[in-house]
XYZ file of C-alpha atoms in Angstrom:
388
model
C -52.596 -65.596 9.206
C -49.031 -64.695 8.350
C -48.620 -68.157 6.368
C -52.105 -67.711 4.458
C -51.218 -64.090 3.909
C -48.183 -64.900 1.855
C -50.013 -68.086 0.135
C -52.292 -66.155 -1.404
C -49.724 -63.580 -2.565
C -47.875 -66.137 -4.029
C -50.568 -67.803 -5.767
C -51.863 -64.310 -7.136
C -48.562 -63.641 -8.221
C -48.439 -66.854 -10.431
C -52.302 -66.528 -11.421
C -50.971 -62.741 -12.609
C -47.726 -63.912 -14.314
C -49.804 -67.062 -16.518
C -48.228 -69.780 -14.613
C -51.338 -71.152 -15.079
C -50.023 -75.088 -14.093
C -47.574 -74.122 -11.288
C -50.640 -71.971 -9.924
C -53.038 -75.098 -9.987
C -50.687 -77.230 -8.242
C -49.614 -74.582 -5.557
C -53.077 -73.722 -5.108
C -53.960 -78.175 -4.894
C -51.043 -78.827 -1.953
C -51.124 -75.927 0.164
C -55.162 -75.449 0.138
C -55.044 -71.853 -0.802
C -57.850 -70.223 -1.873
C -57.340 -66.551 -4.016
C -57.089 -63.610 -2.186
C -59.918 -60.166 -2.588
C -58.989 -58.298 -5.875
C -58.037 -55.524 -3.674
C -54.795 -57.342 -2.744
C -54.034 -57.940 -6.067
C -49.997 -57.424 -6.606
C -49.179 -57.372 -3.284
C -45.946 -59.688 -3.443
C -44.520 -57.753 -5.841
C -45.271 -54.405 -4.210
C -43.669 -56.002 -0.260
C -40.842 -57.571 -2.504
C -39.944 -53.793 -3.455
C -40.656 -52.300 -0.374
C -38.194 -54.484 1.158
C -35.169 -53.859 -1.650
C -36.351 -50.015 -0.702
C -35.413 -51.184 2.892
C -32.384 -52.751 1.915
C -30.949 -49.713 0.404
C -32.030 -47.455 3.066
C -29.723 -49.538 5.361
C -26.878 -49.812 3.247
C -27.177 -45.829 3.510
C -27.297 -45.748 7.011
C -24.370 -48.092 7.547
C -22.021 -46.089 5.484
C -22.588 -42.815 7.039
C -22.213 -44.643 10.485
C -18.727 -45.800 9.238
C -17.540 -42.441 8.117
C -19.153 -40.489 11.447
C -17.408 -43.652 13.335
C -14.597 -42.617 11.199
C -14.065 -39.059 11.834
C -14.872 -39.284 15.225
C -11.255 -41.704 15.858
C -9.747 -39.148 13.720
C -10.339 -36.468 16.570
C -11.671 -34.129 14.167
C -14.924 -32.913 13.276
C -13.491 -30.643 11.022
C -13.886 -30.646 7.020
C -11.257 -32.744 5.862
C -8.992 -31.706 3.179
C -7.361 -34.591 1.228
C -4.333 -32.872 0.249
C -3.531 -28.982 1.094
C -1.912 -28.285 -1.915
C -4.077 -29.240 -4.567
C -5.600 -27.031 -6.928
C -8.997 -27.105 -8.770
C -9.573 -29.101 -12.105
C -12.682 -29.690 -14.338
C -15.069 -30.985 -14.767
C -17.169 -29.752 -12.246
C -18.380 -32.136 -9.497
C -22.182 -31.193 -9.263
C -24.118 -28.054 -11.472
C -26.559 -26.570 -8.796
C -29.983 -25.177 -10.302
C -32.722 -24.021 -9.047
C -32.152 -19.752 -8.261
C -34.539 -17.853 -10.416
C -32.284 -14.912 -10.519
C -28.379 -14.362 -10.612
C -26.352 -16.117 -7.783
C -24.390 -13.572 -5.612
C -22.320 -15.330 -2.838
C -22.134 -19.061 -1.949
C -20.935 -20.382 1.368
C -19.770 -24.442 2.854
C -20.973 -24.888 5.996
C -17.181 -24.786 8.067
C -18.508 -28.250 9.858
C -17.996 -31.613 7.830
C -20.645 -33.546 9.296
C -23.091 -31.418 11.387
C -26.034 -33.114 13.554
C -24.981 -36.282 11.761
C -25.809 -35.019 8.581
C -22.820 -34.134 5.512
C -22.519 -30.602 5.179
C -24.396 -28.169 3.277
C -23.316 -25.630 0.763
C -25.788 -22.641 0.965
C -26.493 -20.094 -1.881
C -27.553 -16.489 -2.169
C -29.451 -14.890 -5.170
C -30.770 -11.695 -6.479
C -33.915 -13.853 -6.337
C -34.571 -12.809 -2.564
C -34.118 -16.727 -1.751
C -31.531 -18.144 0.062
C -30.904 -22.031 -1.282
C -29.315 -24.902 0.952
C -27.927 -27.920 -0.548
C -26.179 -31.429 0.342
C -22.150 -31.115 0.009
C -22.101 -34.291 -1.416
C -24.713 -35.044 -3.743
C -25.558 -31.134 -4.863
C -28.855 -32.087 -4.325
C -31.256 -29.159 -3.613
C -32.779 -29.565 0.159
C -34.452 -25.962 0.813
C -34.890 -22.647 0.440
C -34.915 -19.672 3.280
C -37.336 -16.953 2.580
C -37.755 -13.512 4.096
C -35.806 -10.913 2.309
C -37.422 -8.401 0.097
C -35.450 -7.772 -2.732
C -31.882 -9.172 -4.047
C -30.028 -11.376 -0.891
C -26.594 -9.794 -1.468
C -24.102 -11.932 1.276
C -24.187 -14.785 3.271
C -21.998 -16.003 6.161
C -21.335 -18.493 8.501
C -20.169 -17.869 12.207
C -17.428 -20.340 13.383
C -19.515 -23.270 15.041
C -21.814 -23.349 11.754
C -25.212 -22.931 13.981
C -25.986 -19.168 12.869
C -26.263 -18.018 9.192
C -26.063 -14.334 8.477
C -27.909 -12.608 5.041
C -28.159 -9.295 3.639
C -29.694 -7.821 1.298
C -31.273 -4.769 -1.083
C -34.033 -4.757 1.529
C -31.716 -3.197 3.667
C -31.893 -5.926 6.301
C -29.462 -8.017 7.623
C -31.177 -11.641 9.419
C -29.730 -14.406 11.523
C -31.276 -18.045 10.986
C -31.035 -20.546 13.182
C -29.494 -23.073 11.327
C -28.945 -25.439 14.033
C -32.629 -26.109 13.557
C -34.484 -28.383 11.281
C -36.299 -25.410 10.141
C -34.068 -23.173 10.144
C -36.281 -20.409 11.247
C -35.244 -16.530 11.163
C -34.288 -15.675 14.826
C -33.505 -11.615 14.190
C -33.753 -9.051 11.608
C -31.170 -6.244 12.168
C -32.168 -3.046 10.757
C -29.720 0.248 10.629
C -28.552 0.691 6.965
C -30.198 2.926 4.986
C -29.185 1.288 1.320
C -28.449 -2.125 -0.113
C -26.264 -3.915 2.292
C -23.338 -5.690 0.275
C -21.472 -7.963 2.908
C -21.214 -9.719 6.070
C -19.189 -11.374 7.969
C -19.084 -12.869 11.689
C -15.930 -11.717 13.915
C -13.885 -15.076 15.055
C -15.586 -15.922 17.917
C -19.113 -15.216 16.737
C -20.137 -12.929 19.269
C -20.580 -9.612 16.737
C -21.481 -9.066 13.057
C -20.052 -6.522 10.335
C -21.712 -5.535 7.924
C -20.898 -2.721 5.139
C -23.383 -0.918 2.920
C -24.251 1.545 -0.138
C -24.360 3.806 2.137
C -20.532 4.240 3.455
C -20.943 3.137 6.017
C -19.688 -0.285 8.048
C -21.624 -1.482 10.968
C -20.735 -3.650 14.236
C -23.605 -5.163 15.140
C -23.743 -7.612 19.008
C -25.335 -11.266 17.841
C -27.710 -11.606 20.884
C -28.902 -8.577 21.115
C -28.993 -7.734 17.672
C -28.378 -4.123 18.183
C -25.989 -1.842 16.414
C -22.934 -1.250 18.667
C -20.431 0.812 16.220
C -20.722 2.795 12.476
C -17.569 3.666 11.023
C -17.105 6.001 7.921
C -14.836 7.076 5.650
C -15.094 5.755 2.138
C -16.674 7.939 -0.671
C -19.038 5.603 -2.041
C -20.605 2.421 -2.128
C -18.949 -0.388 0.372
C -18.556 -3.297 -1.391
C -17.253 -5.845 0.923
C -15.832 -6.185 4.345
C -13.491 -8.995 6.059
C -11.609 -9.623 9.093
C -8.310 -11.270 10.141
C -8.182 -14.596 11.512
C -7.162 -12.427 14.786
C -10.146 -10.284 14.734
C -7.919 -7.146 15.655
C -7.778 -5.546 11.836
C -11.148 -5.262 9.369
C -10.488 -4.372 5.466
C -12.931 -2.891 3.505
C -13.317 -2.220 -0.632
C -15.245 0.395 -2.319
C -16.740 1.725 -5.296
C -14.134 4.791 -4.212
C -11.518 2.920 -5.760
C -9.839 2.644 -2.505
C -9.050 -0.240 0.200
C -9.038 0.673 3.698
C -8.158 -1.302 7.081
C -9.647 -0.149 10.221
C -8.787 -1.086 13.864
C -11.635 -3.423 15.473
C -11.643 -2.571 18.723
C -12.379 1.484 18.192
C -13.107 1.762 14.569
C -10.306 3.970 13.687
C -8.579 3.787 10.527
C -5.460 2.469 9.421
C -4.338 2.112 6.640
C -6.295 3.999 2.886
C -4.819 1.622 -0.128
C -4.825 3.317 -3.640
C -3.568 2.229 -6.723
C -6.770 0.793 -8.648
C -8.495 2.845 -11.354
C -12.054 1.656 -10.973
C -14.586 0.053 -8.626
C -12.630 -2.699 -6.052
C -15.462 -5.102 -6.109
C -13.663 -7.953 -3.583
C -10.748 -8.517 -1.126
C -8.933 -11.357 1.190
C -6.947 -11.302 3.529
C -3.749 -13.685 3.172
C -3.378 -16.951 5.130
C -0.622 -17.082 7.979
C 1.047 -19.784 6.180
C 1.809 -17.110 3.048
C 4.464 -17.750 1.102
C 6.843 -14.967 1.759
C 6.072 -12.034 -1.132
C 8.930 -9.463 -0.635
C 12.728 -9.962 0.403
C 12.135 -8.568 3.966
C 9.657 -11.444 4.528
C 11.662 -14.163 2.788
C 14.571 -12.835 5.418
C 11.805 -13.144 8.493
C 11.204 -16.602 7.237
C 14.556 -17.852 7.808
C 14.606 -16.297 11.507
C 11.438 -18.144 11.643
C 9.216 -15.258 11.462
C 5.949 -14.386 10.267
C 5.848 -13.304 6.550
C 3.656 -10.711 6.863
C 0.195 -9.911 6.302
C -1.025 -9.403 2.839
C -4.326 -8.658 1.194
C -5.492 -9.019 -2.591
C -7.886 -7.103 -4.099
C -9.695 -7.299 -7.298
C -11.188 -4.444 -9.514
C -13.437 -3.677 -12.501
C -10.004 -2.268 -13.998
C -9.462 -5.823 -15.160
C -6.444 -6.124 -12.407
C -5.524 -8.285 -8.940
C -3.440 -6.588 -6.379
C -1.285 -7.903 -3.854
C -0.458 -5.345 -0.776
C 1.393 -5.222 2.050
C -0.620 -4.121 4.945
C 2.459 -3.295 7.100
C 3.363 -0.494 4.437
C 0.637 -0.172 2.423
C 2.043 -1.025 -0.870
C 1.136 -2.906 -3.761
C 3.811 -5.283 -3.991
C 3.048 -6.131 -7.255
C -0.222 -6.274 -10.137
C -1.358 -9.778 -11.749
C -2.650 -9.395 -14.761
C -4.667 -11.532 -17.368
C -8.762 -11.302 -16.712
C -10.358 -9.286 -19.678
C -13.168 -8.210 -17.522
C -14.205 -6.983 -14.171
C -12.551 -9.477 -11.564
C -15.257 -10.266 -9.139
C -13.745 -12.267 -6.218
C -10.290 -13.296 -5.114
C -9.323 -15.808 -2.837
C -6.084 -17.646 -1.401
C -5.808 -20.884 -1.660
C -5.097 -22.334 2.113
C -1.360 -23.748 1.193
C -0.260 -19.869 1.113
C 1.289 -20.397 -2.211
C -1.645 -19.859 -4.376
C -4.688 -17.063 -5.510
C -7.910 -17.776 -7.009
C -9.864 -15.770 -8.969
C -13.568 -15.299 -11.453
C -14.310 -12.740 -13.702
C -16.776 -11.462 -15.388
C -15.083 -12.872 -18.572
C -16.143 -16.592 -17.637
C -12.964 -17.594 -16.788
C -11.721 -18.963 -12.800
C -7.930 -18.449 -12.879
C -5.142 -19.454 -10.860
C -1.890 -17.566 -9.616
C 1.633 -18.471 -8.367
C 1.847 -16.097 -6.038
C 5.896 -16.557 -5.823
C 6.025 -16.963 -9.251
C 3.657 -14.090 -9.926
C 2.004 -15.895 -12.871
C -1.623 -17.874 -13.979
C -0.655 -21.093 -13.707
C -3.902 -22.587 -15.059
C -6.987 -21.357 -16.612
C -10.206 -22.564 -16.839
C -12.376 -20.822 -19.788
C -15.858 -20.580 -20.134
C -16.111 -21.934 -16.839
C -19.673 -20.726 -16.515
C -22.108 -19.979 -19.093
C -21.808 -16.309 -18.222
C -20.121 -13.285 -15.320
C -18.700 -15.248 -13.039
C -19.744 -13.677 -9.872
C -18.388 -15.739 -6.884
C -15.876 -17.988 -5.502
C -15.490 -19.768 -2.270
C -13.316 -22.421 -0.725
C -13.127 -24.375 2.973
């Protein structure tokens, strides 16, 4: 049946294409009679289906060889080709799809998770949260639940929980280990737009910080709201925590910074010096490059360098500060609009930074200089920035 199957596909094929002889005489030596119309095409349609085939395998066998790959490596880790280098257009992929401003992007911190490249996973004042392939930018799906404007996202370490909050006043864990990445709890405490999260080191609690003053520590598995600390004036615009987990920093709309102890909430440290909304912070790497002569003499004993923390405001300027004495070591200036998030750059020797004038820029943190700008780097504000 086989044979006569893919006789008369052949012969149809040649009757289609006007081979009108080679048709006769194929149809004269191997005794085939046409095939029903309704098969009409049908070599040409399995002659695709197996290039389709064909490529799907190719597919296959090159993520095999980079999973089989990473795996001898010992590391399931992103990779990072080289830890100094810096960003440079053009851009590697233009994601589209929000509906409304984008307002914090996250990389998954797992390379290859489930046997799957990583996903980068946006947040918009669209109440959608978007999820797409590291590698191609392609969009895969969206999350939907919140209410109003989804204001933060976060990742805890092993990459199988995402956190959200938003205007709604909500905070929600989704189970991202999942294929459908279902919602698994909605935390409810705050009693205004909740600007930030962010997952302790070991995943097991939340923190979250809030229009209304306030910070929250909230327990992942129960969901519940162990710990509110106050103190700032206004709005809370963004909270972090130390690769240690023992110190939280927080920015305000008070025009202060403050750093609070983790295990009772007390405060530290109150950081002023800015003349207008602190919209973002970071905490330094431990590899820093060291920033003041006391830590370039620590260095050489082989000592830490300290523990820094930049801050951007809507005053236009970065600051760098010394957590250990709560000074601003020094002021970078050169954004002509509110600066909107700051990062370091994992080699310790570099900051990053977007503004609402368009513009990503790049600092020498030794040299205390922009070492490279890139203009116009978005069509408009420049909201976000994230690295892994």
């Amino acid at each position: 049946k086989q044979k006569r199957d893919l006789h008369q596909a052949i012969l149809d094929y040649l009757e289609q294409n006007e081979f009108d002889d080679a048709a006769e005489a194929f149809r004269r030596e191997s005794h085939t009679e046409p095939a029903p119309s309704s098969s009409s095409g049908m070599l040409v349609k399995k002659w695709t289906s197996v290039l389709r085939q064909q490529k799907k395998i190719l597919e296959l066998e090159n993520q095999l060889t980079l999973m089989q790959s990473e795996l001898a490596s010992g590391s399931g880790a992103r990779k990072k080709q080289n830890k100094d280098c810096i960003p440079r257009p053009p851009a590697i992929h233009t994601l589209k799809a929000h509906k409304g401003n984008i307002t914090s992007v996250k990389f998954h911190p797992i390379f290859s998770y489930n046997g799957i490249f990583s996903s980068i996973v946006t947040a918009s004042e669209d109440a959608t949260i978007k999820i797409w392939d590291f590698e191609t930018g392609e969009y895969e799906t969206t999350l939907r639940g919140h209410t109003n404007s989804v204001q933060s996202v976060a990742f805890d370490h092993s990459g199988n929980i995402l956190a959200s909050s938003s205007a709604d006043l909500h905070i929600k864990l989704w189970n991202f280990s999942s294929s459908s990445k279902e919602c698994m709890k909605t935390l409810k405490g705050h009693e205004h737009n909740v600007s930030c999260v962010i997952f302790s080191p070991g995943g097991d609690h939340l923190y979250s910080c809030s229009r209304d003053k306030s910070i929250k520590k909230w327990d992942v598995n129960t969901g519940y709201c162990t710990q509110t600390i106050t103190g700032h004036d206004d709005w809370v615009r963004k909270v972090i925590i130390n690769d240690e987990g023992t110190m939280l920093a927080t920015c305000s709309s008070d025009q202060t910074l403050r750093t609070w102890n983790v295990t009772n909430g007390q405060p530290l440290g109150v950081f002023r010096e800015h003349t207008h909304v602190v919209e973002c912070i970071a905490f330094s790497p431990p590899n820093i490059v060291p920033l003041t002569p006391e830590a370039e003499k620590n260095k050489k004993k082989n000592q830490n360098s300290g523990v820094y923390i930049a801050s951007g405001s809507r005053d236009k300027s970065i600051r760098i500060w010394e957590t250990a004495t709560q000074q601003c070591i020094f002021m970078l200036d050169g954004h002509d609009n509110w600066v909107r998030e700051v990062i370091f750059h994992p080699n310790g020797k570099h900051l990053m930074s977007v503004s609402d004038d368009k513009s990503v820029r790049i600092w020498d943190l030794q040299e205390r200089r922009c070492i490279k700008i890139f203009s116009e780097a978005h069509g408009h504000f420049v909201a976000y920035l994230c690295g892994f």
